[in-house]
Amino acid sequence: MKIAFCATTSEPLKDIRHWLQWNRAIGVSRFYLFVQGRAGTAANVAALGREPGVTVVPDDEELRAAHASSRIWNETWLSAFFHKPCNHELFVLQSLNMERAIQLAQRDGVDWLLHIDTDELVHPGGTRHFSLQEVLAAVAPEVDVLVFPNHESLPERADVRDPFLEVTLFKRNYQHVQGELYSRNYAAVAHGNPNYFITYANGKAAARVQPGLRPNGAHRWNNYAKAVREETSAATGVLHYTYNRLSDFKNRRDRCDCAPTEEDAKRCFILPFDRLAFSAGIPAGRRRPGALLRGPPALERHQAQVRAAPARLEGVAAPLARLRPAFDGAVNASTPPPPSPSPIAPPQDRPPNPFVALLQQPPPASPTEPAAQATGGAAVALPPPGPLVVTA
């Protein structure tokens, strides 16, 4: 089976290489990288082009011409995002790149295609060999799309440098929790946050590469030729490493040419927390009257969650003990790690970070073969979920 990932990225070369290493280990053999910003420099394009199985698609005239001639512009399913700035523009760009990735996947004989960001890792839980190949091989032949619910990272320190190596605590998606237990204990785990997840919560999806396949936004797939049958994975999910570093707030600011006002933030960003993060990254001298950072309660709540996560979990030990049968990963309620641990040494009393274990292994013999020696599906500590918030 040949699995391909497509991504639109501006991440540093080191981060992309870590991402590639993880994905090869779980059985992904082809990568279509649409590069921009830092990732799109001549040196990085050349370096990525030498990576096994990687097709680098630069942001050049050829790609822009393909975008301009896309049939998407004559359809209505994405039209609400057309000709709008920043996140809306990115959402359209990702969809156009997914369309091009389908063509590349058909050329390369790919069986399954997944659109995923380079700050996300697929966690193939429930498999014997920690393999996405196993997950997709078990899908019934009549199923066209398999959805992987996403879990959202919760950094426990302010000095995170490499999220893949250092962040191990995640808010678990509603779709991977027993509904009755979730409803009964929601007040204990939400702590006043109406959304709990600060970014998207509708997962990412893998699609069979077949005639008529098209993107349906950045999170789903559809088909021009037939009705799509979609199922949701019961054990495999996407680990979303979002807002793990202070630099992530600065990058949010630099991504868009938007004024630091509430009106412009709403115009430029789809999700409320992204608007707050944009304003948080603006130096005080650039903020205008009416800017969002006049005591944003949602941002303060999230910052309090990050600062107090271990102590907060200790305070709700009894409800969490009742929730544990619903999770195949252990909920960690231990004391915080030391202020500056070694980047590849997991904190004590925490299940080992599978990414650390992966980096300590020699690379697989072939990028097309899943790594049977990778650690098992219970390696990442996944705490209680937030409600499913479906966003565009």
mmCIF file of C-alpha atoms in Angstrom:
data_model
loop_
_atom_site.group_PDB
_atom_site.id
_atom_site.type_symbol
_atom_site.label_atom_id
_atom_site.label_comp_id
_atom_site.label_asym_id
_atom_site.label_seq_id
_atom_site.Cartn_x
_atom_site.Cartn_y
_atom_site.Cartn_z
ATOM 1 C CA MET A 1 0.000 0.000 0.000
ATOM 2 C CA LYS A 2 1.281 3.452 -0.898
ATOM 3 C CA ILE A 3 0.312 6.320 1.438
ATOM 4 C CA ALA A 4 1.016 9.977 0.659
ATOM 5 C CA PHE A 5 0.754 13.130 2.768
ATOM 6 C CA CYS A 6 0.339 16.622 1.354
ATOM 7 C CA ALA A 7 1.088 19.783 3.332
ATOM 8 C CA THR A 8 1.334 23.529 2.812
ATOM 9 C CA THR A 9 4.191 24.637 5.045
ATOM 10 C CA SER A 10 6.463 27.506 6.001
ATOM 11 C CA GLU A 11 8.157 25.686 8.900
ATOM 12 C CA PRO A 12 11.952 25.558 9.405
ATOM 13 C CA LEU A 13 13.863 22.757 7.694
ATOM 14 C CA LYS A 14 14.691 21.011 10.990
ATOM 15 C CA ASP A 15 11.008 20.790 11.980
ATOM 16 C CA ILE A 16 9.996 19.457 8.569
ATOM 17 C CA ARG A 17 12.699 16.789 8.703
ATOM 18 C CA HIS A 18 11.473 15.614 12.120
ATOM 19 C CA TRP A 19 7.955 15.488 10.690
ATOM 20 C CA LEU A 20 9.153 13.429 7.711
ATOM 21 C CA GLN A 21 11.046 11.030 9.984
ATOM 22 C CA TRP A 22 7.971 10.308 12.094
ATOM 23 C CA ASN A 23 5.727 9.802 9.076
ATOM 24 C CA ARG A 24 8.121 7.428 7.340
ATOM 25 C CA ALA A 25 8.274 5.350 10.523
ATOM 26 C CA ILE A 26 4.494 4.881 10.565
ATOM 27 C CA GLY A 27 4.418 3.807 6.906
ATOM 28 C CA VAL A 28 4.091 6.937 4.739
ATOM 29 C CA SER A 29 6.221 6.806 1.570
ATOM 30 C CA ARG A 30 5.274 9.899 -0.486
ATOM 31 C CA PHE A 31 5.148 13.563 0.515
ATOM 32 C CA TYR A 32 3.908 16.543 -1.491
ATOM 33 C CA LEU A 33 5.252 19.669 0.195
ATOM 34 C CA PHE A 34 3.903 23.030 -0.957
ATOM 35 C CA VAL A 35 6.527 25.351 0.473
ATOM 36 C CA GLN A 36 6.361 29.024 1.396
ATOM 37 C CA GLY A 37 8.288 31.469 3.589
ATOM 38 C CA ARG A 38 11.175 29.860 5.475
ATOM 39 C CA ALA A 39 10.518 26.491 3.867
ATOM 40 C CA GLY A 40 10.584 28.037 0.394
ATOM 41 C CA THR A 41 14.130 29.418 0.356
ATOM 42 C CA ALA A 42 16.358 28.051 -2.406
ATOM 43 C CA ALA A 43 18.550 26.179 0.078
ATOM 44 C CA ASN A 44 15.598 24.548 1.840
ATOM 45 C CA VAL A 45 13.871 23.615 -1.422
ATOM 46 C CA ALA A 46 17.078 21.911 -2.549
ATOM 47 C CA ALA A 47 17.510 20.122 0.795
ATOM 48 C CA LEU A 48 13.913 18.885 0.868
ATOM 49 C CA GLY A 49 14.178 17.785 -2.749
ATOM 50 C CA ARG A 50 16.952 15.385 -1.730
ATOM 51 C CA GLU A 51 14.741 13.735 0.901
ATOM 52 C CA PRO A 52 13.482 10.256 -0.109
ATOM 53 C CA GLY A 53 9.928 10.263 -1.431
ATOM 54 C CA VAL A 54 9.518 14.053 -1.249
ATOM 55 C CA THR A 55 8.088 16.142 -4.083
ATOM 56 C CA VAL A 56 8.660 19.843 -3.399
ATOM 57 C CA VAL A 57 6.170 22.199 -5.041
ATOM 58 C CA PRO A 58 7.462 25.787 -4.839
ATOM 59 C CA ASP A 59 5.180 28.802 -4.828
ATOM 60 C CA ASP A 60 6.031 29.782 -8.399
ATOM 61 C CA GLU A 61 4.326 30.900 -11.593
ATOM 62 C CA GLU A 62 3.560 27.322 -12.638
ATOM 63 C CA LEU A 63 1.678 26.597 -9.409
ATOM 64 C CA ARG A 64 -0.136 29.931 -9.480
ATOM 65 C CA ALA A 65 -1.245 29.255 -13.061
ATOM 66 C CA ALA A 66 -2.610 25.868 -11.983
ATOM 67 C CA HIS A 67 -4.472 27.547 -9.132
ATOM 68 C CA ALA A 68 -5.937 30.184 -11.437
ATOM 69 C CA SER A 69 -7.324 27.552 -13.819
ATOM 70 C CA SER A 70 -8.877 25.393 -11.083
ATOM 71 C CA ARG A 71 -12.553 24.501 -11.403
ATOM 72 C CA ILE A 72 -12.915 25.344 -7.694
ATOM 73 C CA TRP A 73 -13.374 29.034 -8.591
ATOM 74 C CA ASN A 74 -16.551 28.215 -10.528
ATOM 75 C CA GLU A 75 -18.096 26.219 -7.659
ATOM 76 C CA THR A 76 -19.873 27.335 -4.507
ATOM 77 C CA TRP A 77 -18.642 24.959 -1.783
ATOM 78 C CA LEU A 78 -15.583 27.117 -1.010
ATOM 79 C CA SER A 79 -16.855 30.497 -2.201
ATOM 80 C CA ALA A 80 -17.453 31.876 1.324
ATOM 81 C CA PHE A 81 -13.655 32.049 1.729
ATOM 82 C CA PHE A 82 -12.819 33.629 -1.640
ATOM 83 C CA HIS A 83 -11.145 37.047 -1.820
ATOM 84 C CA LYS A 84 -10.741 37.400 1.933
ATOM 85 C CA PRO A 85 -7.421 37.929 3.734
ATOM 86 C CA CYS A 86 -5.132 35.837 5.893
ATOM 87 C CA ASN A 87 -6.668 32.626 7.297
ATOM 88 C CA HIS A 88 -9.417 32.606 4.678
ATOM 89 C CA GLU A 89 -6.791 32.954 1.959
ATOM 90 C CA LEU A 90 -4.749 30.136 3.523
ATOM 91 C CA PHE A 91 -7.821 27.884 3.649
ATOM 92 C CA VAL A 92 -8.414 28.418 -0.083
ATOM 93 C CA LEU A 93 -4.709 27.933 -0.836
ATOM 94 C CA GLN A 94 -4.650 24.625 1.040
ATOM 95 C CA SER A 95 -7.664 23.411 -0.937
ATOM 96 C CA LEU A 96 -6.040 24.387 -4.240
ATOM 97 C CA ASN A 97 -2.841 22.623 -3.204
ATOM 98 C CA MET A 98 -4.827 19.530 -2.238
ATOM 99 C CA GLU A 99 -6.275 19.529 -5.747
ATOM 100 C CA ARG A 100 -2.759 19.553 -7.204
ATOM 101 C CA ALA A 101 -1.683 16.842 -4.734
ATOM 102 C CA ILE A 102 -4.466 14.584 -6.030
ATOM 103 C CA GLN A 103 -2.985 14.874 -9.525
ATOM 104 C CA LEU A 104 0.489 14.028 -8.222
ATOM 105 C CA ALA A 105 -0.884 11.093 -6.213
ATOM 106 C CA GLN A 106 -2.648 9.699 -9.283
ATOM 107 C CA ARG A 107 0.607 10.006 -11.238
ATOM 108 C CA ASP A 108 2.535 8.166 -8.508
ATOM 109 C CA GLY A 109 0.034 5.339 -8.002
ATOM 110 C CA VAL A 110 -0.834 6.374 -4.441
ATOM 111 C CA ASP A 111 -3.608 4.440 -2.674
ATOM 112 C CA TRP A 112 -4.413 6.857 0.195
ATOM 113 C CA LEU A 113 -3.858 10.620 0.464
ATOM 114 C CA LEU A 114 -4.017 12.685 3.657
ATOM 115 C CA HIS A 115 -3.809 16.467 3.976
ATOM 116 C CA ILE A 116 -2.033 17.326 7.222
ATOM 117 C CA ASP A 117 -0.023 20.262 8.550
ATOM 118 C CA THR A 118 3.629 20.053 9.559
ATOM 119 C CA ASP A 119 2.717 20.856 13.173
ATOM 120 C CA GLU A 120 0.646 17.653 13.310
ATOM 121 C CA LEU A 121 1.533 13.973 13.709
ATOM 122 C CA VAL A 122 -0.726 10.990 13.049
ATOM 123 C CA HIS A 123 -0.877 8.724 16.120
ATOM 124 C CA PRO A 124 -1.869 5.233 14.861
ATOM 125 C CA GLY A 125 -3.355 3.977 18.101
ATOM 126 C CA GLY A 126 -4.824 0.511 18.295
ATOM 127 C CA THR A 127 -2.291 -1.047 15.902
ATOM 128 C CA ARG A 128 0.133 -3.835 16.711
ATOM 129 C CA HIS A 129 3.152 -2.205 15.077
ATOM 130 C CA PHE A 130 2.263 1.502 15.456
ATOM 131 C CA SER A 131 1.556 1.632 11.739
ATOM 132 C CA LEU A 132 -0.730 3.760 9.589
ATOM 133 C CA GLN A 133 -0.411 1.000 6.996
ATOM 134 C CA GLU A 134 -2.245 -1.308 9.412
ATOM 135 C CA VAL A 135 -4.953 1.288 10.038
ATOM 136 C CA LEU A 136 -5.751 1.835 6.359
ATOM 137 C CA ALA A 137 -5.385 -1.829 5.379
ATOM 138 C CA ALA A 138 -8.221 -2.621 7.798
ATOM 139 C CA VAL A 139 -10.650 -0.138 6.202
ATOM 140 C CA ALA A 140 -13.566 -1.794 4.405
ATOM 141 C CA PRO A 141 -13.268 -1.512 0.601
ATOM 142 C CA GLU A 142 -16.535 0.411 0.305
ATOM 143 C CA VAL A 143 -15.260 3.216 2.595
ATOM 144 C CA ASP A 144 -13.805 6.180 0.683
ATOM 145 C CA VAL A 145 -12.683 8.494 3.504
ATOM 146 C CA LEU A 146 -11.399 7.767 7.010
ATOM 147 C CA VAL A 147 -11.483 10.655 9.514
ATOM 148 C CA PHE A 148 -8.885 10.934 12.273
ATOM 149 C CA PRO A 149 -10.101 13.068 15.218
ATOM 150 C CA ASN A 150 -7.476 15.513 16.441
ATOM 151 C CA HIS A 151 -6.135 15.912 19.980
ATOM 152 C CA GLU A 152 -4.785 19.308 21.020
ATOM 153 C CA SER A 153 -1.448 19.839 22.754
ATOM 154 C CA LEU A 154 -1.210 21.494 26.158
ATOM 155 C CA PRO A 155 2.384 22.606 26.888
ATOM 156 C CA GLU A 156 3.342 22.422 30.545
ATOM 157 C CA ARG A 157 6.301 24.805 30.335
ATOM 158 C CA ALA A 158 6.835 28.251 28.852
ATOM 159 C CA ASP A 159 10.289 27.409 27.446
ATOM 160 C CA VAL A 160 9.347 24.717 24.916
ATOM 161 C CA ARG A 161 11.761 24.678 21.990
ATOM 162 C CA ASP A 162 10.902 21.478 20.113
ATOM 163 C CA PRO A 163 7.231 20.527 20.605
ATOM 164 C CA PHE A 164 7.584 17.077 19.016
ATOM 165 C CA LEU A 165 10.203 16.156 21.612
ATOM 166 C CA GLU A 166 8.978 18.031 24.677
ATOM 167 C CA VAL A 167 5.158 18.216 24.614
ATOM 168 C CA THR A 168 3.357 15.041 25.742
ATOM 169 C CA LEU A 169 0.075 16.274 27.251
ATOM 170 C CA PHE A 170 -3.001 16.512 24.990
ATOM 171 C CA LYS A 171 -6.655 17.412 25.350
ATOM 172 C CA ARG A 172 -8.523 14.466 23.948
ATOM 173 C CA ASN A 173 -11.119 14.841 21.220
ATOM 174 C CA TYR A 174 -14.766 14.280 22.080
ATOM 175 C CA GLN A 175 -15.049 11.579 19.403
ATOM 176 C CA HIS A 176 -12.499 9.394 21.193
ATOM 177 C CA VAL A 177 -14.266 9.451 24.565
ATOM 178 C CA GLN A 178 -17.353 7.627 25.818
ATOM 179 C CA GLY A 179 -20.172 10.157 25.570
ATOM 180 C CA GLU A 180 -21.840 9.319 28.891
ATOM 181 C CA LEU A 181 -18.627 9.671 30.890
ATOM 182 C CA TYR A 182 -17.729 12.832 29.032
ATOM 183 C CA SER A 183 -21.079 14.494 29.754
ATOM 184 C CA ARG A 184 -21.040 13.504 33.407
ATOM 185 C CA ASN A 185 -17.547 14.903 34.019
ATOM 186 C CA TYR A 186 -17.432 17.827 31.607
ATOM 187 C CA ALA A 187 -17.619 20.540 34.282
ATOM 188 C CA ALA A 188 -14.645 19.008 36.099
ATOM 189 C CA VAL A 189 -12.391 19.056 33.042
ATOM 190 C CA ALA A 190 -13.530 22.177 31.146
ATOM 191 C CA HIS A 191 -12.779 24.683 33.929
ATOM 192 C CA GLY A 192 -14.961 27.418 32.494
ATOM 193 C CA ASN A 193 -13.540 27.354 28.981
ATOM 194 C CA PRO A 194 -16.550 27.233 26.621
ATOM 195 C CA ASN A 195 -14.590 25.582 23.794
ATOM 196 C CA TYR A 196 -11.748 23.788 25.611
ATOM 197 C CA PHE A 197 -9.962 23.280 22.284
ATOM 198 C CA ILE A 198 -8.507 26.635 21.246
ATOM 199 C CA THR A 199 -8.212 25.767 17.553
ATOM 200 C CA TYR A 200 -10.041 23.343 15.272
ATOM 201 C CA ALA A 201 -11.547 20.079 16.527
ATOM 202 C CA ASN A 202 -12.974 18.418 13.418
ATOM 203 C CA GLY A 203 -9.948 16.264 12.634
ATOM 204 C CA LYS A 204 -8.189 15.445 9.381
ATOM 205 C CA ALA A 205 -9.096 12.773 6.844
ATOM 206 C CA ALA A 206 -7.435 10.235 4.552
ATOM 207 C CA ALA A 207 -9.041 9.541 1.175
ATOM 208 C CA ARG A 208 -8.720 6.734 -1.307
ATOM 209 C CA VAL A 209 -7.182 8.082 -4.506
ATOM 210 C CA GLN A 210 -9.812 7.358 -7.128
ATOM 211 C CA PRO A 211 -11.441 9.092 -10.102
ATOM 212 C CA GLY A 212 -13.410 12.220 -9.193
ATOM 213 C CA LEU A 213 -11.652 12.854 -5.858
ATOM 214 C CA ARG A 214 -11.624 16.498 -4.789
ATOM 215 C CA PRO A 215 -10.875 18.461 -1.613
ATOM 216 C CA ASN A 216 -13.744 19.609 0.566
ATOM 217 C CA GLY A 217 -11.820 22.230 2.500
ATOM 218 C CA ALA A 218 -8.609 21.481 4.370
ATOM 219 C CA HIS A 219 -10.180 18.845 6.654
ATOM 220 C CA ARG A 220 -12.259 16.636 4.347
ATOM 221 C CA TRP A 221 -12.578 15.141 0.871
ATOM 222 C CA ASN A 222 -15.423 14.703 -1.584
ATOM 223 C CA ASN A 223 -15.909 13.226 -5.043
ATOM 224 C CA TYR A 224 -17.348 14.663 -8.238
ATOM 225 C CA ALA A 225 -18.328 11.217 -9.492
ATOM 226 C CA LYS A 226 -20.149 9.662 -6.545
ATOM 227 C CA ALA A 227 -21.439 10.036 -3.007
ATOM 228 C CA VAL A 228 -18.573 9.560 -0.568
ATOM 229 C CA ARG A 229 -18.799 7.025 2.240
ATOM 230 C CA GLU A 230 -16.967 8.375 5.288
ATOM 231 C CA GLU A 231 -16.093 6.715 8.598
ATOM 232 C CA THR A 232 -14.263 7.906 11.719
ATOM 233 C CA SER A 233 -11.347 5.987 13.198
ATOM 234 C CA ALA A 234 -12.032 4.728 16.708
ATOM 235 C CA ALA A 235 -8.388 4.726 17.833
ATOM 236 C CA THR A 236 -6.140 6.624 15.412
ATOM 237 C CA GLY A 237 -5.917 10.380 15.834
ATOM 238 C CA VAL A 238 -3.950 13.480 14.881
ATOM 239 C CA LEU A 239 -1.736 15.116 17.516
ATOM 240 C CA HIS A 240 -1.985 18.858 16.905
ATOM 241 C CA TYR A 241 0.964 20.779 18.359
ATOM 242 C CA THR A 242 -0.561 24.249 18.408
ATOM 243 C CA TYR A 243 0.685 27.352 20.270
ATOM 244 C CA ASN A 244 3.435 25.457 22.064
ATOM 245 C CA ARG A 245 6.104 28.176 21.876
ATOM 246 C CA LEU A 246 6.070 31.905 22.463
ATOM 247 C CA SER A 247 7.385 32.253 18.921
ATOM 248 C CA ASP A 248 4.109 30.759 17.679
ATOM 249 C CA PHE A 249 2.364 33.967 18.736
ATOM 250 C CA LYS A 250 4.910 36.070 16.844
ATOM 251 C CA ASN A 251 4.521 33.896 13.762
ATOM 252 C CA ARG A 252 0.770 34.430 13.943
ATOM 253 C CA ARG A 253 1.385 38.164 13.896
ATOM 254 C CA ASP A 254 3.784 37.949 10.952
ATOM 255 C CA ARG A 255 1.570 35.687 8.856
ATOM 256 C CA CYS A 256 -0.899 38.398 7.859
ATOM 257 C CA ASP A 257 -0.809 42.052 6.934
ATOM 258 C CA CYS A 258 -3.707 43.017 9.177
ATOM 259 C CA ALA A 259 -4.200 46.036 11.408
ATOM 260 C CA PRO A 260 -4.076 45.393 15.186
ATOM 261 C CA THR A 261 -7.743 46.181 15.734
ATOM 262 C CA GLU A 262 -10.688 44.035 16.722
ATOM 263 C CA GLU A 263 -12.386 44.713 13.392
ATOM 264 C CA ASP A 264 -9.366 43.681 11.323
ATOM 265 C CA ALA A 265 -8.668 40.622 13.472
ATOM 266 C CA LYS A 266 -12.218 39.393 12.859
ATOM 267 C CA ARG A 267 -11.785 40.038 9.149
ATOM 268 C CA CYS A 268 -8.488 38.157 8.962
ATOM 269 C CA PHE A 269 -8.928 35.156 11.285
ATOM 270 C CA ILE A 270 -11.615 32.482 11.406
ATOM 271 C CA LEU A 271 -11.151 31.211 14.970
ATOM 272 C CA PRO A 272 -11.519 33.432 18.079
ATOM 273 C CA PHE A 273 -8.291 32.287 19.722
ATOM 274 C CA ASP A 274 -6.308 32.973 16.541
ATOM 275 C CA ARG A 275 -7.567 36.556 16.741
ATOM 276 C CA LEU A 276 -6.387 36.822 20.326
ATOM 277 C CA ALA A 277 -3.039 35.249 19.485
ATOM 278 C CA PHE A 278 -2.585 37.706 16.623
ATOM 279 C CA SER A 279 -3.095 40.616 18.975
ATOM 280 C CA ALA A 280 -0.897 39.057 21.656
ATOM 281 C CA GLY A 281 1.989 39.005 19.193
ATOM 282 C CA ILE A 282 1.737 42.720 18.372
ATOM 283 C CA PRO A 283 4.192 45.002 20.211
ATOM 284 C CA ALA A 284 2.459 47.428 22.554
ATOM 285 C CA GLY A 285 3.477 50.446 20.470
ATOM 286 C CA ARG A 286 1.664 49.102 17.410
ATOM 287 C CA ARG A 287 -1.670 48.416 19.113
ATOM 288 C CA ARG A 288 -4.500 50.756 18.372
ATOM 289 C CA PRO A 289 -7.392 51.817 20.588
ATOM 290 C CA GLY A 290 -9.939 49.032 20.519
ATOM 291 C CA ALA A 291 -7.343 46.306 20.013
ATOM 292 C CA LEU A 292 -8.309 42.881 21.312
ATOM 293 C CA LEU A 293 -5.867 42.728 24.197
ATOM 294 C CA ARG A 294 -7.977 44.698 26.635
ATOM 295 C CA GLY A 295 -8.132 41.772 29.037
ATOM 296 C CA PRO A 296 -9.254 38.920 26.738
ATOM 297 C CA PRO A 297 -10.814 36.334 29.057
ATOM 298 C CA ALA A 298 -10.365 33.423 26.624
ATOM 299 C CA LEU A 299 -6.635 34.045 26.300
ATOM 300 C CA GLU A 300 -6.261 34.436 30.058
ATOM 301 C CA ARG A 301 -8.147 31.175 30.623
ATOM 302 C CA HIS A 302 -5.869 29.296 28.235
ATOM 303 C CA GLN A 303 -2.723 30.771 29.780
ATOM 304 C CA ALA A 304 -4.005 29.752 33.216
ATOM 305 C CA GLN A 305 -4.643 26.228 31.901
ATOM 306 C CA VAL A 306 -1.081 26.008 30.626
ATOM 307 C CA ARG A 307 0.441 27.322 33.868
ATOM 308 C CA ALA A 308 -1.653 25.179 36.183
ATOM 309 C CA ALA A 309 -2.177 21.979 34.192
ATOM 310 C CA PRO A 310 -0.452 19.495 36.558
ATOM 311 C CA ALA A 311 -1.927 21.029 39.727
ATOM 312 C CA ARG A 312 -5.344 21.286 38.102
ATOM 313 C CA LEU A 313 -5.297 17.607 37.190
ATOM 314 C CA GLU A 314 -4.366 16.706 40.764
ATOM 315 C CA GLY A 315 -7.386 18.683 41.963
ATOM 316 C CA VAL A 316 -9.797 16.583 39.895
ATOM 317 C CA ALA A 317 -8.172 13.201 40.527
ATOM 318 C CA ALA A 318 -11.428 11.516 41.532
ATOM 319 C CA PRO A 319 -13.374 12.464 38.361
ATOM 320 C CA LEU A 320 -10.400 11.524 36.210
ATOM 321 C CA ALA A 321 -10.128 8.131 37.887
ATOM 322 C CA ARG A 322 -13.698 7.429 36.781
ATOM 323 C CA LEU A 323 -12.867 8.568 33.255
ATOM 324 C CA ARG A 324 -9.820 6.362 32.800
ATOM 325 C CA PRO A 325 -11.646 3.331 31.361
ATOM 326 C CA ALA A 326 -12.660 5.555 28.434
ATOM 327 C CA PHE A 327 -9.069 6.195 27.372
ATOM 328 C CA ASP A 328 -6.478 3.832 25.917
ATOM 329 C CA GLY A 329 -3.774 6.317 26.976
ATOM 330 C CA ALA A 330 -3.032 7.084 30.624
ATOM 331 C CA VAL A 331 -3.998 10.454 32.125
ATOM 332 C CA ASN A 332 -0.948 11.949 33.749
ATOM 333 C CA ALA A 333 -1.431 13.849 37.012
ATOM 334 C CA SER A 334 2.141 13.891 38.221
ATOM 335 C CA THR A 335 4.185 16.841 39.446
ATOM 336 C CA PRO A 336 5.617 19.231 36.833
ATOM 337 C CA PRO A 337 8.938 18.346 35.189
ATOM 338 C CA PRO A 338 12.122 20.254 36.105
ATOM 339 C CA PRO A 339 12.357 23.740 34.557
ATOM 340 C CA SER A 340 14.974 22.822 31.950
ATOM 341 C CA PRO A 341 15.021 19.089 31.245
ATOM 342 C CA SER A 342 17.095 17.543 28.505
ATOM 343 C CA PRO A 343 15.106 17.891 25.273
ATOM 344 C CA ILE A 344 15.146 14.138 24.661
ATOM 345 C CA ALA A 345 14.615 12.987 28.246
ATOM 346 C CA PRO A 346 10.908 12.505 29.074
ATOM 347 C CA PRO A 347 9.801 13.820 32.491
ATOM 348 C CA GLN A 348 9.707 11.231 35.253
ATOM 349 C CA ASP A 349 6.470 9.303 35.805
ATOM 350 C CA ARG A 350 5.292 10.195 32.277
ATOM 351 C CA PRO A 351 4.784 7.521 29.613
ATOM 352 C CA PRO A 352 7.679 7.812 27.139
ATOM 353 C CA ASN A 353 7.301 10.209 24.242
ATOM 354 C CA PRO A 354 7.098 8.007 21.114
ATOM 355 C CA PHE A 355 8.815 10.681 19.053
ATOM 356 C CA VAL A 356 11.853 10.545 21.369
ATOM 357 C CA ALA A 357 11.923 6.762 21.023
ATOM 358 C CA LEU A 358 11.717 7.133 17.254
ATOM 359 C CA LEU A 359 14.685 9.524 17.094
ATOM 360 C CA GLN A 360 16.744 7.113 19.186
ATOM 361 C CA GLN A 361 16.143 4.329 16.656
ATOM 362 C CA PRO A 362 18.130 3.960 13.410
ATOM 363 C CA PRO A 363 16.120 5.040 10.349
ATOM 364 C CA PRO A 364 14.004 2.325 8.700
ATOM 365 C CA ALA A 365 15.681 0.336 5.934
ATOM 366 C CA SER A 366 13.208 1.626 3.370
ATOM 367 C CA PRO A 367 10.938 4.675 3.533
ATOM 368 C CA THR A 368 8.103 2.536 2.159
ATOM 369 C CA GLU A 369 8.177 0.077 5.052
ATOM 370 C CA PRO A 370 6.488 0.795 8.385
ATOM 371 C CA ALA A 371 8.812 0.714 11.392
ATOM 372 C CA ALA A 372 7.756 -2.285 13.448
ATOM 373 C CA GLN A 373 10.084 -1.270 16.293
ATOM 374 C CA ALA A 374 8.313 2.039 17.002
ATOM 375 C CA THR A 375 6.673 2.316 20.411
ATOM 376 C CA GLY A 376 3.078 1.241 20.990
ATOM 377 C CA GLY A 377 -0.147 3.155 20.858
ATOM 378 C CA ALA A 378 -0.377 3.919 24.582
ATOM 379 C CA ALA A 379 2.796 5.980 24.664
ATOM 380 C CA VAL A 380 1.273 9.460 24.557
ATOM 381 C CA ALA A 381 -0.565 10.752 27.622
ATOM 382 C CA LEU A 382 -3.970 11.902 26.399
ATOM 383 C CA PRO A 383 -6.096 13.727 28.990
ATOM 384 C CA PRO A 384 -9.819 14.527 28.946
ATOM 385 C CA PRO A 385 -11.402 16.039 25.840
ATOM 386 C CA GLY A 386 -13.150 19.206 24.938
ATOM 387 C CA PRO A 387 -16.397 19.448 22.996
ATOM 388 C CA LEU A 388 -16.308 18.875 19.272
ATOM 389 C CA VAL A 389 -16.179 22.323 17.678
ATOM 390 C CA VAL A 390 -16.553 21.943 13.920
ATOM 391 C CA THR A 391 -14.936 24.838 12.110
ATOM 392 C CA ALA A 392 -14.178 25.561 8.535
#
